[in-house]
CSV table of C-alpha atoms in Angstrom, one decimal:
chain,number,residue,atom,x,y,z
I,118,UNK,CA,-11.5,15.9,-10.8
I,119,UNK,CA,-10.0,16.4,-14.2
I,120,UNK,CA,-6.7,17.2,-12.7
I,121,UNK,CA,-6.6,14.5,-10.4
I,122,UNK,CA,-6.6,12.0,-13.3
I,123,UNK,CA,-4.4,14.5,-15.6
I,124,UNK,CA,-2.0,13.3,-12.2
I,125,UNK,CA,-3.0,10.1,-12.3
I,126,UNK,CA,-1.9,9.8,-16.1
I,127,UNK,CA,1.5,11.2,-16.3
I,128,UNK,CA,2.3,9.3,-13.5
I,129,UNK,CA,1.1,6.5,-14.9
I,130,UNK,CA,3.0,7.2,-18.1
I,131,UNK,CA,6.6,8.4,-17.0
I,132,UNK,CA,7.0,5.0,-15.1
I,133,UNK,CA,5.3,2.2,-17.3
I,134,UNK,CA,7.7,3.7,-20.0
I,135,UNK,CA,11.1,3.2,-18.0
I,136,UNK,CA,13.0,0.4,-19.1
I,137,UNK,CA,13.1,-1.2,-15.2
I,138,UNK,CA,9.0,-1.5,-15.7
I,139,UNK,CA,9.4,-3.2,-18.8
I,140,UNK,CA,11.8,-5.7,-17.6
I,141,UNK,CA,10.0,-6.3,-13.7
I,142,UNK,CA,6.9,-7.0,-16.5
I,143,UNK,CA,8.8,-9.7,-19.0
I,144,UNK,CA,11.6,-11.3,-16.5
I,145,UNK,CA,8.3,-14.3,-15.5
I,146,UNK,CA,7.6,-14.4,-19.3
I,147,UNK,CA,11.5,-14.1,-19.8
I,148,UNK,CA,12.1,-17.2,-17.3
I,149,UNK,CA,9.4,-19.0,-18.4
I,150,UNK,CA,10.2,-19.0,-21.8
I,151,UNK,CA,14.2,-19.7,-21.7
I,152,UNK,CA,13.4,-22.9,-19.4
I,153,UNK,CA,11.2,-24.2,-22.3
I,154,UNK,CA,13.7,-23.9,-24.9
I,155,UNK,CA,16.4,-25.8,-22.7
I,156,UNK,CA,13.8,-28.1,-21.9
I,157,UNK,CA,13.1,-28.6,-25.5
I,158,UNK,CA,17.1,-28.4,-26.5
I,159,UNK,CA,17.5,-31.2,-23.9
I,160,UNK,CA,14.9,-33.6,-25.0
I,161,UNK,CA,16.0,-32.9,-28.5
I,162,UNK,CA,19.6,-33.7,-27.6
I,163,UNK,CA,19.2,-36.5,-26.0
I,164,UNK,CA,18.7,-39.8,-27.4
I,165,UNK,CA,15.5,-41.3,-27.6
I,166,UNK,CA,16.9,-45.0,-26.6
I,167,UNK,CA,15.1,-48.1,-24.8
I,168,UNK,CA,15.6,-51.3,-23.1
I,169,UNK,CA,15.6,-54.3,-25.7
I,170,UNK,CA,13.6,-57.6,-24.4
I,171,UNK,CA,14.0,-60.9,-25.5
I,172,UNK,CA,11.8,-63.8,-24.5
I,173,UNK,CA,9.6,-66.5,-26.0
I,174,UNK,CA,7.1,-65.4,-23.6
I,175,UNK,CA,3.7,-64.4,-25.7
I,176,UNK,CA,2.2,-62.5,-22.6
I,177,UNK,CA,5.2,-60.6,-21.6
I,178,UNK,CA,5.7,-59.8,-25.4
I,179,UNK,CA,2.0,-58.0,-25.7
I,180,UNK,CA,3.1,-56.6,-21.7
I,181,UNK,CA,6.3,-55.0,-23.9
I,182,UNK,CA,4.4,-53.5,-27.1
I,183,UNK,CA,2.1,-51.1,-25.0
I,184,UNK,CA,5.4,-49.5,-23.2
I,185,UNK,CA,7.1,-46.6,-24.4
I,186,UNK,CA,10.2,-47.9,-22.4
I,187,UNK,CA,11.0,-51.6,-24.1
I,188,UNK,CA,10.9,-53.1,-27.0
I,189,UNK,CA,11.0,-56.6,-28.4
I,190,UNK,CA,13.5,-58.1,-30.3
I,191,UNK,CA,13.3,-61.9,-31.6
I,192,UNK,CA,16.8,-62.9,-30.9
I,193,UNK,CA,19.7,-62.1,-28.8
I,194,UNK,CA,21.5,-61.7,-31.5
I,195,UNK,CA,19.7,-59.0,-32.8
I,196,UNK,CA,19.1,-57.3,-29.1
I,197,UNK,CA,23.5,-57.4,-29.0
I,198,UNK,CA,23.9,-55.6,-32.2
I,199,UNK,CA,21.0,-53.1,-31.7
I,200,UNK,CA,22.9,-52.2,-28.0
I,201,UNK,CA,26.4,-52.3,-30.1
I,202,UNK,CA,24.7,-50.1,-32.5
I,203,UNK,CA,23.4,-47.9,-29.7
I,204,UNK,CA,19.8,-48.1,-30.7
I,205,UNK,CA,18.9,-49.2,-27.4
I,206,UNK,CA,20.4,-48.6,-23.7
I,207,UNK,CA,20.8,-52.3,-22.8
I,208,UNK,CA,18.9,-55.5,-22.9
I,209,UNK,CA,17.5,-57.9,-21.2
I,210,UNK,CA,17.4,-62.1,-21.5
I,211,UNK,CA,14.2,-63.4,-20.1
I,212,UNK,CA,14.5,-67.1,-19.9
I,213,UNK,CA,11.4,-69.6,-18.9
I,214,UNK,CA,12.8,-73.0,-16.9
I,215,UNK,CA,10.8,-75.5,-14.7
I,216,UNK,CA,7.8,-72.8,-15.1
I,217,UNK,CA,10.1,-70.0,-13.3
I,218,UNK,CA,10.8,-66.8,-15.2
I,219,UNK,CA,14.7,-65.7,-15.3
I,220,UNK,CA,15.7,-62.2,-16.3
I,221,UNK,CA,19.3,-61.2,-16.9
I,222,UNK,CA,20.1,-57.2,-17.8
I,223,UNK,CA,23.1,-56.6,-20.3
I,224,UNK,CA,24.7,-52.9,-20.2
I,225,UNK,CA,27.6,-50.9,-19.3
I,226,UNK,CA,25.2,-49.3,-16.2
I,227,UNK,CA,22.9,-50.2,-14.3
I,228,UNK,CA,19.1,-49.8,-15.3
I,229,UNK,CA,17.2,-47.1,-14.6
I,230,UNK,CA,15.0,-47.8,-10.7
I,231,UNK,CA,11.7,-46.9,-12.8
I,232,UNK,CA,12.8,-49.3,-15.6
I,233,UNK,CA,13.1,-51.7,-13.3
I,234,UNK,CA,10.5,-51.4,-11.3
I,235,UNK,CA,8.2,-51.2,-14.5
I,236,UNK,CA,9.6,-54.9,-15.9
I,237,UNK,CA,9.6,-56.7,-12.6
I,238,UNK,CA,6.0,-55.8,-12.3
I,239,UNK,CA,5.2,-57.4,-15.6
I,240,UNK,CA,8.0,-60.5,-15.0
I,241,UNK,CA,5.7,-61.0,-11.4
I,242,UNK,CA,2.6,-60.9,-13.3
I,243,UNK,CA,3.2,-63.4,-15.9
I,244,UNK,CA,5.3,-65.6,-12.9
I,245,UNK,CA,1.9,-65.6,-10.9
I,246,UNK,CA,0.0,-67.2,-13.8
I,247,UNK,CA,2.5,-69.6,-14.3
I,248,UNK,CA,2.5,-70.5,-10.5
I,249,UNK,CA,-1.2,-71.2,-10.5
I,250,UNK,CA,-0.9,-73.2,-14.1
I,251,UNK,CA,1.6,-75.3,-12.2
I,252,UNK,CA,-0.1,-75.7,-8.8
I,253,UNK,CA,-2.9,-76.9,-11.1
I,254,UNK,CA,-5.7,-75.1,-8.8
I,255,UNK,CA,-9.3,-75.2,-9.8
I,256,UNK,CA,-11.1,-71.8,-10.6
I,257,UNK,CA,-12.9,-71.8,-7.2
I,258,UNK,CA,-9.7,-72.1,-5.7
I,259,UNK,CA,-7.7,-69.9,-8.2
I,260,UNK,CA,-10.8,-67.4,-6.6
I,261,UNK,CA,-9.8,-67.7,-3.0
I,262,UNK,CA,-5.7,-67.2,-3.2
I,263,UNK,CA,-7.1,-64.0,-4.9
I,264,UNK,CA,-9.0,-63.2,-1.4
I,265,UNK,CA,-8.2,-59.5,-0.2
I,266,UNK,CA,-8.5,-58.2,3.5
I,267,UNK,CA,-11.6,-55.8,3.3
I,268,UNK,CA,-10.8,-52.5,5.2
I,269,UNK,CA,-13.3,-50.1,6.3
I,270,UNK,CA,-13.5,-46.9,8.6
I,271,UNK,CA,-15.9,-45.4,10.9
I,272,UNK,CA,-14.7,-41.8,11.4
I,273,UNK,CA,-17.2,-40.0,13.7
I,274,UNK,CA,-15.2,-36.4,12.8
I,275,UNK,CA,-13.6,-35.9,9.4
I,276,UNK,CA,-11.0,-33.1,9.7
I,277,UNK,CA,-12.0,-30.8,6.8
I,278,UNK,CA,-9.0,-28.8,7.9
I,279,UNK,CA,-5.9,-30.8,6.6
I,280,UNK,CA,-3.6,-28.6,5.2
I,281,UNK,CA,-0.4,-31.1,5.2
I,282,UNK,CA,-2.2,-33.7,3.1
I,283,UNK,CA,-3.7,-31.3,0.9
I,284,UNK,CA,-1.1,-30.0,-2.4
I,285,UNK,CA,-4.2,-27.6,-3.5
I,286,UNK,CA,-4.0,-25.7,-0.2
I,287,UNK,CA,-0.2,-25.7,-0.3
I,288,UNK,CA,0.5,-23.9,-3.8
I,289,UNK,CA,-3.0,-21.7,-3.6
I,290,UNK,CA,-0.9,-20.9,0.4
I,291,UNK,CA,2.9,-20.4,-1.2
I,292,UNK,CA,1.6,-18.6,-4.6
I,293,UNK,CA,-0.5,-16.2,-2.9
I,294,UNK,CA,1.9,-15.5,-0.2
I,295,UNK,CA,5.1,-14.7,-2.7
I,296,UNK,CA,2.4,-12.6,-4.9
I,297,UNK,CA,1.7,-10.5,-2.1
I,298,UNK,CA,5.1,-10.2,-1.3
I,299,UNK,CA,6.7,-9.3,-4.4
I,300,UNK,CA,4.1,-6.6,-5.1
I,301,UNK,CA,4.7,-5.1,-1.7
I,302,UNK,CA,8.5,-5.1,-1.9
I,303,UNK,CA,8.2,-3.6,-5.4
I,304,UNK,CA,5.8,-1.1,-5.4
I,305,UNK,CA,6.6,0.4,-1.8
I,306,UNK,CA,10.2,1.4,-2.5
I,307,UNK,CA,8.9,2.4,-6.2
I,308,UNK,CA,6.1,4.9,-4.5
I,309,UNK,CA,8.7,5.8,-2.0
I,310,UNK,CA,11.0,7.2,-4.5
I,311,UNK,CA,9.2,8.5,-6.6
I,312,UNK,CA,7.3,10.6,-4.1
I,313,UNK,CA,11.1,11.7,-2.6
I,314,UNK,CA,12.6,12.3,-5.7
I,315,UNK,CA,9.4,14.9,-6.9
I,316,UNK,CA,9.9,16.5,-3.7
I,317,UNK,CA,13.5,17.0,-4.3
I,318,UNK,CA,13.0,18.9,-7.6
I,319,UNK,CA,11.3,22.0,-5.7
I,320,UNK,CA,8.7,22.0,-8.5
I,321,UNK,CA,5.7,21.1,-5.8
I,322,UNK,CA,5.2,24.9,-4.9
I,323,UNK,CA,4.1,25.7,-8.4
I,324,UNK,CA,1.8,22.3,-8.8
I,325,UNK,CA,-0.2,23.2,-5.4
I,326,UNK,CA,-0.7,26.8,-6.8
I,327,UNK,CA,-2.6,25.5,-9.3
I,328,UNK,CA,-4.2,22.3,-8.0
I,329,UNK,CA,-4.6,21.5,-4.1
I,330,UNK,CA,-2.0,19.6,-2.8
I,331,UNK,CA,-4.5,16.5,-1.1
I,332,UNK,CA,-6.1,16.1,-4.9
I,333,UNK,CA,-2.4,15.5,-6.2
I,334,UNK,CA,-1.8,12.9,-3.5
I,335,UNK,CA,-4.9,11.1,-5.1
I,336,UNK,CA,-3.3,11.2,-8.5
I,337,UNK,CA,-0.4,10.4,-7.3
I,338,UNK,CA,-2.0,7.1,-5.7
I,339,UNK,CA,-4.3,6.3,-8.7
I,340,UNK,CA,-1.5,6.7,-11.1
I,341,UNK,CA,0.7,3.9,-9.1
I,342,UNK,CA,-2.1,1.6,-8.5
I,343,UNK,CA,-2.7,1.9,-12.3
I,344,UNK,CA,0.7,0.9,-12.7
I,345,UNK,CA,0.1,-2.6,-10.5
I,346,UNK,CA,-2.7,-3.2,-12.3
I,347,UNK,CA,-1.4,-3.4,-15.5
I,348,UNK,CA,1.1,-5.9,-14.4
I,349,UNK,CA,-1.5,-7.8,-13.0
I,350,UNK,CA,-3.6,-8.0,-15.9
I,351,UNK,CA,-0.6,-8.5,-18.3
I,352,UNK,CA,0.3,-11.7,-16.2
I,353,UNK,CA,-3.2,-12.5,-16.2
I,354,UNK,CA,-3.4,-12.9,-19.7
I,355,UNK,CA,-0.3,-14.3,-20.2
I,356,UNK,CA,-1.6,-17.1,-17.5
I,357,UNK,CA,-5.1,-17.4,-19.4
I,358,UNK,CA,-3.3,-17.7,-22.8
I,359,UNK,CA,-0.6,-20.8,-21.1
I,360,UNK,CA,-3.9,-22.4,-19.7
I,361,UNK,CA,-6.2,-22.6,-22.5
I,362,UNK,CA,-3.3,-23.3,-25.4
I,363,UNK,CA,-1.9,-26.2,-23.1
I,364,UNK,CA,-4.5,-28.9,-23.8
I,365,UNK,CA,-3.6,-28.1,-27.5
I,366,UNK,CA,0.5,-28.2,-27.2
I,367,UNK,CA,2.7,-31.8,-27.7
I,368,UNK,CA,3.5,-32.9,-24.5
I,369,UNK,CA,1.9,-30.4,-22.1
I,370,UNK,CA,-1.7,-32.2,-22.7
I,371,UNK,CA,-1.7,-35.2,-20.8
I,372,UNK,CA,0.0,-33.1,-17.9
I,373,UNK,CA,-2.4,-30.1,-18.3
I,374,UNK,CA,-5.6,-32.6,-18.2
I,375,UNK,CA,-4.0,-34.8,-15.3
I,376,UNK,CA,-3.6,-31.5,-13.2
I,377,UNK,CA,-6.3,-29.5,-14.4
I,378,UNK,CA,-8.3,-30.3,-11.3
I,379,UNK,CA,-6.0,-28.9,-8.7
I,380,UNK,CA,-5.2,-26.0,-11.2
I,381,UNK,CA,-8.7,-24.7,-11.3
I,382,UNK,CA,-9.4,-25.2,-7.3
I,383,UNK,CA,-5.9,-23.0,-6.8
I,384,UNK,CA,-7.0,-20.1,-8.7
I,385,UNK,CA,-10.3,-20.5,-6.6
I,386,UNK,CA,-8.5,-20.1,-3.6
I,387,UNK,CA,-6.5,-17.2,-5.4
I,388,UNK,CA,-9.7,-15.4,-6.7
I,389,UNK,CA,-11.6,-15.3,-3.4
I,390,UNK,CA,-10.4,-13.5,0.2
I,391,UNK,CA,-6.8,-13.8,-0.8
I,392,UNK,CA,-7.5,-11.0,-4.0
I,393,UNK,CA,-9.7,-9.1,-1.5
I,394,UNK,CA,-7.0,-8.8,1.1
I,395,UNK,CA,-4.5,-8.3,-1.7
I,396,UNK,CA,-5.8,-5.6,-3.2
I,397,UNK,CA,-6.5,-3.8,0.3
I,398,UNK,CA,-3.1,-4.8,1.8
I,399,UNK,CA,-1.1,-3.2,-1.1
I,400,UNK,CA,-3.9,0.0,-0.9
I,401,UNK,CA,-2.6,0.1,2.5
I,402,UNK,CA,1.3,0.2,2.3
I,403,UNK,CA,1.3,2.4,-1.1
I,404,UNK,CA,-0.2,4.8,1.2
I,405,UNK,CA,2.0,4.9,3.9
I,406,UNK,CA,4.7,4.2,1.3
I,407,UNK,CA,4.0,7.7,0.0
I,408,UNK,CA,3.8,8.9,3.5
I,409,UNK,CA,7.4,8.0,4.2
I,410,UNK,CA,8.5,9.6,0.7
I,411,UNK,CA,7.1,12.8,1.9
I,412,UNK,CA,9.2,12.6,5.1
I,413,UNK,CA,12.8,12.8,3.8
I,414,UNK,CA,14.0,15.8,1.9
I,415,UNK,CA,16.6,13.8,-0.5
I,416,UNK,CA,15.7,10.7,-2.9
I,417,UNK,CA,18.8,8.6,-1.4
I,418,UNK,CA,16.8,8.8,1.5
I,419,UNK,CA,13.8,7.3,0.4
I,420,UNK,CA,15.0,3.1,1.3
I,421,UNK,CA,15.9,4.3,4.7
I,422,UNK,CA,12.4,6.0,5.0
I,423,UNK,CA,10.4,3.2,3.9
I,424,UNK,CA,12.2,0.7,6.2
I,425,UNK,CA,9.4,0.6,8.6
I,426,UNK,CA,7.0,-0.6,6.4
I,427,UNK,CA,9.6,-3.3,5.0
I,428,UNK,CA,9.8,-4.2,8.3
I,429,UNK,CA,6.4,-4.9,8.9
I,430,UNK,CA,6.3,-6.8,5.6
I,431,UNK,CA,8.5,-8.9,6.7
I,432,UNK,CA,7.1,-10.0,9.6
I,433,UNK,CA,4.3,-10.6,8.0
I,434,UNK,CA,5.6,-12.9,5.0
I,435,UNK,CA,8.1,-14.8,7.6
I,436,UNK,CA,5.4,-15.3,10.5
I,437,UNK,CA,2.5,-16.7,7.7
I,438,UNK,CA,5.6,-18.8,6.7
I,439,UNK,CA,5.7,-20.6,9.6
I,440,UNK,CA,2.4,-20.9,10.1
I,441,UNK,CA,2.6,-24.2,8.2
I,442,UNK,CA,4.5,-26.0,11.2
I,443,UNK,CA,3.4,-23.7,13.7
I,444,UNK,CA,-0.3,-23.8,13.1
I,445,UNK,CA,-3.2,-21.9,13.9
I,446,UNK,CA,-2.1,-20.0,17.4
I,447,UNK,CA,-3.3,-17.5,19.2
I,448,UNK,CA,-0.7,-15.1,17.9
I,449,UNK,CA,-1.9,-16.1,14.0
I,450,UNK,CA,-5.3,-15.3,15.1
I,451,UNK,CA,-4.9,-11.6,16.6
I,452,UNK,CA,-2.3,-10.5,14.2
I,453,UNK,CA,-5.0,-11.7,11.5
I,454,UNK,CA,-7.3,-8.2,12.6
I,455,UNK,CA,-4.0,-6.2,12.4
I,456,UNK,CA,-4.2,-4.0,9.4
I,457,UNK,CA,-0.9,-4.4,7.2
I,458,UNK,CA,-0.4,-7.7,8.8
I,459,UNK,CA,-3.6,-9.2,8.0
I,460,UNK,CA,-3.3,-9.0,4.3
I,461,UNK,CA,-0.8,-11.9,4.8
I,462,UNK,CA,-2.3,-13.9,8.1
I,463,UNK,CA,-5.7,-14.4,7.6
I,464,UNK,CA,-5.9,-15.2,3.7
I,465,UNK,CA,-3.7,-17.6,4.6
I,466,UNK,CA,-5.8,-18.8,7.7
I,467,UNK,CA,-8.9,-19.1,5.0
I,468,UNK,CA,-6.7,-21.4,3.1
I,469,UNK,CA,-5.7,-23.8,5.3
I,470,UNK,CA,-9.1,-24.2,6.8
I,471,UNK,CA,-8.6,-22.3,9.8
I,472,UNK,CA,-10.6,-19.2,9.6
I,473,UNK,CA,-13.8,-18.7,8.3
I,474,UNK,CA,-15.7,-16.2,6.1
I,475,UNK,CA,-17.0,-14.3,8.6
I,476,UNK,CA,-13.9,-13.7,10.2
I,477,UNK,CA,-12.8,-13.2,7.3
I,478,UNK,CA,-15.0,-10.3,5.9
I,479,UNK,CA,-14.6,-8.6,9.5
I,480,UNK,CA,-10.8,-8.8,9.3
I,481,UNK,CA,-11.3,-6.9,5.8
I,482,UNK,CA,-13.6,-4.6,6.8
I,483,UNK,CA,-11.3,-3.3,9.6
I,484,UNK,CA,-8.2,-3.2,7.0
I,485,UNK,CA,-10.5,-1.4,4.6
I,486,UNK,CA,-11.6,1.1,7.4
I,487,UNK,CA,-7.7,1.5,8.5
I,488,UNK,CA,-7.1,2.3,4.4
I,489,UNK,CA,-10.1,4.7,4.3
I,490,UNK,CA,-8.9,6.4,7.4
I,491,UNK,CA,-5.1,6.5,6.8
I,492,UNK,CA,-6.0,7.9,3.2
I,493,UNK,CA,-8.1,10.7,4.4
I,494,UNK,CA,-5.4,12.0,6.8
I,495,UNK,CA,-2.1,11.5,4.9
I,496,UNK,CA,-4.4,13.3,2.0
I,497,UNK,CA,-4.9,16.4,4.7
I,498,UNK,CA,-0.4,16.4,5.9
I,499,UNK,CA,0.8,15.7,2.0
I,500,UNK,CA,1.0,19.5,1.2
I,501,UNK,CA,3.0,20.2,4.7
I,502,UNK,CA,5.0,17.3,4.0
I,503,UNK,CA,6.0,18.0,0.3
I,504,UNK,CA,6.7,21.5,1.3
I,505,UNK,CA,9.0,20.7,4.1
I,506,UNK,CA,12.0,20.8,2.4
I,507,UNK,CA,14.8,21.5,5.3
I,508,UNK,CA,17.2,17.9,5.5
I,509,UNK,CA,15.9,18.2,9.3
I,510,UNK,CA,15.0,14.3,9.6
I,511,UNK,CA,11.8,12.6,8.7
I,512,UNK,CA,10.6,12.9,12.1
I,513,UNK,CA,11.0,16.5,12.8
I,514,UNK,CA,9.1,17.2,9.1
I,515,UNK,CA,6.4,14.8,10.0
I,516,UNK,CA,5.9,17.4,13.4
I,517,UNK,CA,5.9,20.2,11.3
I,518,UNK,CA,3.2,19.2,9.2
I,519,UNK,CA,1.3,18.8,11.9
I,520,UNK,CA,1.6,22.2,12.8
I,521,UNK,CA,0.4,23.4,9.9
């Protein structure tokens, strides 16, 4: 056992310390980080300027000092040389005749649609008051203009299942789906190569003279797995440090808080079947990856080798991808038992309502019994397969270990 993790530990090592791990590890942090400085370079460069108002208008004054967007100046005299001065973007003359509000905008471009949209609803407020004042309506009639339609429904099914109306199920579907895939894509050609490239160096006779060859296999898998968990847990961290210093950072509280909600029922999604079938999924393919390693005798070989399982990858990231529009077919549902194609279908399925835990927990039970299995015997073929060093094909090696 003691050599099995000695295994386990260099291989750990000699790849966590390559430069390509270190940067696979900080290009998120990396990204994330250089789009918050431009962001922050951008706000700070650009100018902080606002509509000026002017109008007699008490209410529409008070409507003006609780908006970030306006503000009030006394005069249009002193609105023209603040816009001259370019303290503000543009301004606008609100003029009161015959109890009818008149707004004119003064700038070299038009004004923003959200501006707009923001002042006419305050101009239509304060116009509505000054219809009623006019029309001289009593308060019981003042009451009944104010009547609204009253809307009810009597649903005798409510579909629990929406996934197009639901933005939780939609990031929890697209974050777990490009986790999955980027891990898979990674870490198979990584396994792949590495296994290729040790079996190129002719060294494997004298490891499996000391140790059996089956018990460095193990290593050889715990030491990689090691490796994706680290990354894992280093982006976890990262993600638990962003979520519980946002409610404290300028800016990124009110929009932390207003989101919160949805955040906290994603990583729910997240944290249930789709890190079950995660974990199991990327068991399964560093397996086989290892496995296709073991087949060709040169490193250069190793992509071509592993295009099998890329292949199946891909069908599963590209057929769960149009599950969206496609929905829940009878095709979703079979290929949601397959082992290697599962990992992607059915937590997927669990997300967008249309599978449920049982189905669930007997999808993972058969990818964890197709793991188990597929471990045990690639474990017994390794040594053949490491051995058989003749450039005869993959094929012909993978016949010869079963030999014996």
């Amino acid at each position: 056992m003691n050599k099995i993790w000695l295994v386990a530990k260099e291989t750990y090592r000699r790849e966590v310390k390559t430069w390509s791990y270190l940067l696979m590890i900080l290009a998120p942090f990396l990204l994330v980080f250089f789009s918050f400085v431009i962001g922050m370079v951008s706000a700070g460069g650009s100018d902080d300027n606002y509509i000026g108002v002017v109008t007699s208008n008490s209410v529409l004054k008070q409507a003006i000092k609780k908006s970030e967007d306006f503000d009030n100046y006394s005069t249009e005299a002193k609105a023209k040389k603040a816009y001259k001065d370019e303290d503000i973007d543009g301004y606008v003359l609100i003029e009161q005749k015959n109890n009818q509000l008149a707004a004119t905008y003064y700038s070299d471009e038009k004004m923003d649609s959200d501006l707009k949209s923001e002042l006419l609803t305050s101009l239509n407020t304060v116009q509505q008051q000054l219809n009623l004042s006019k029309a001289k309506l009593t308060t019981k009639q003042s009451q009944s203009l104010a009547t609204r339609v009253q809307f009810k429904q009597k649903v005798k099914h409510v579909d629990k299942k929406s996934f197009d109306n639901d933005p939780v199920k939609q990031i929890s579907f697209w974050v777990l789906l490009i986790i999955l895939y980027m891990l898979v894509i990674t870490y198979t050609q990584v396994t792949a190569q590495d296994i290729a490239t040790e079996k190129g160096t002719k060294i494997m006779e004298v490891i499996f003279s000391s140790m059996p060859g089956g018990d460095y296999f193990t290593g050889k898998i715990l030491g990689i797995f090691g490796e994706i968990i680290t990354q894992v847990l280093i982006y976890v961290v990262g993600f638990v440090a962003v979520y519980c210093a946002a409610p404290y950072i300028d800016g990124f509280s009110d929009l932390f808080g207003q989101y919160k909600p949805m955040i906290d029922q994603a990583i729910g999604n997240l944290a249930s079947w789709g890190l079950v079938f995660t974990i199991i999924g990327l068991v399964l393919f560093i397996i086989f990856a290892a496995f296709c390693g073991a087949l060709v005798a040169k490193s250069e070989n190793a992509n071509k080798a592993v295009g099998p399982l890329s292949t199946l990858m891909l069908i599963g990231f590209l057929f769960t991808v149009n599950m969206q529009s496609g929905g829940d077919t009878i095709f979703a549902k079979v290929l949601s038992y397959i082992p290697f194609l599962s990992s992607f279908v059915m937590p997927a399925r669990v997300i967008m309502g249309n599978a449920t835990n049982l189905e669930a927990a007997i999808s993972a039970l058969i990818a964890l019994a197709a793991t188990v299995a597929s471990f045990i015997w690639i474990r017994k073929i390794y040594p053949n397969l490491i051995l058989q060093t003749d450039d005869v094909g993959p094929w012909q090696n993978f016949k010869r270990s079963l030999r014996g």
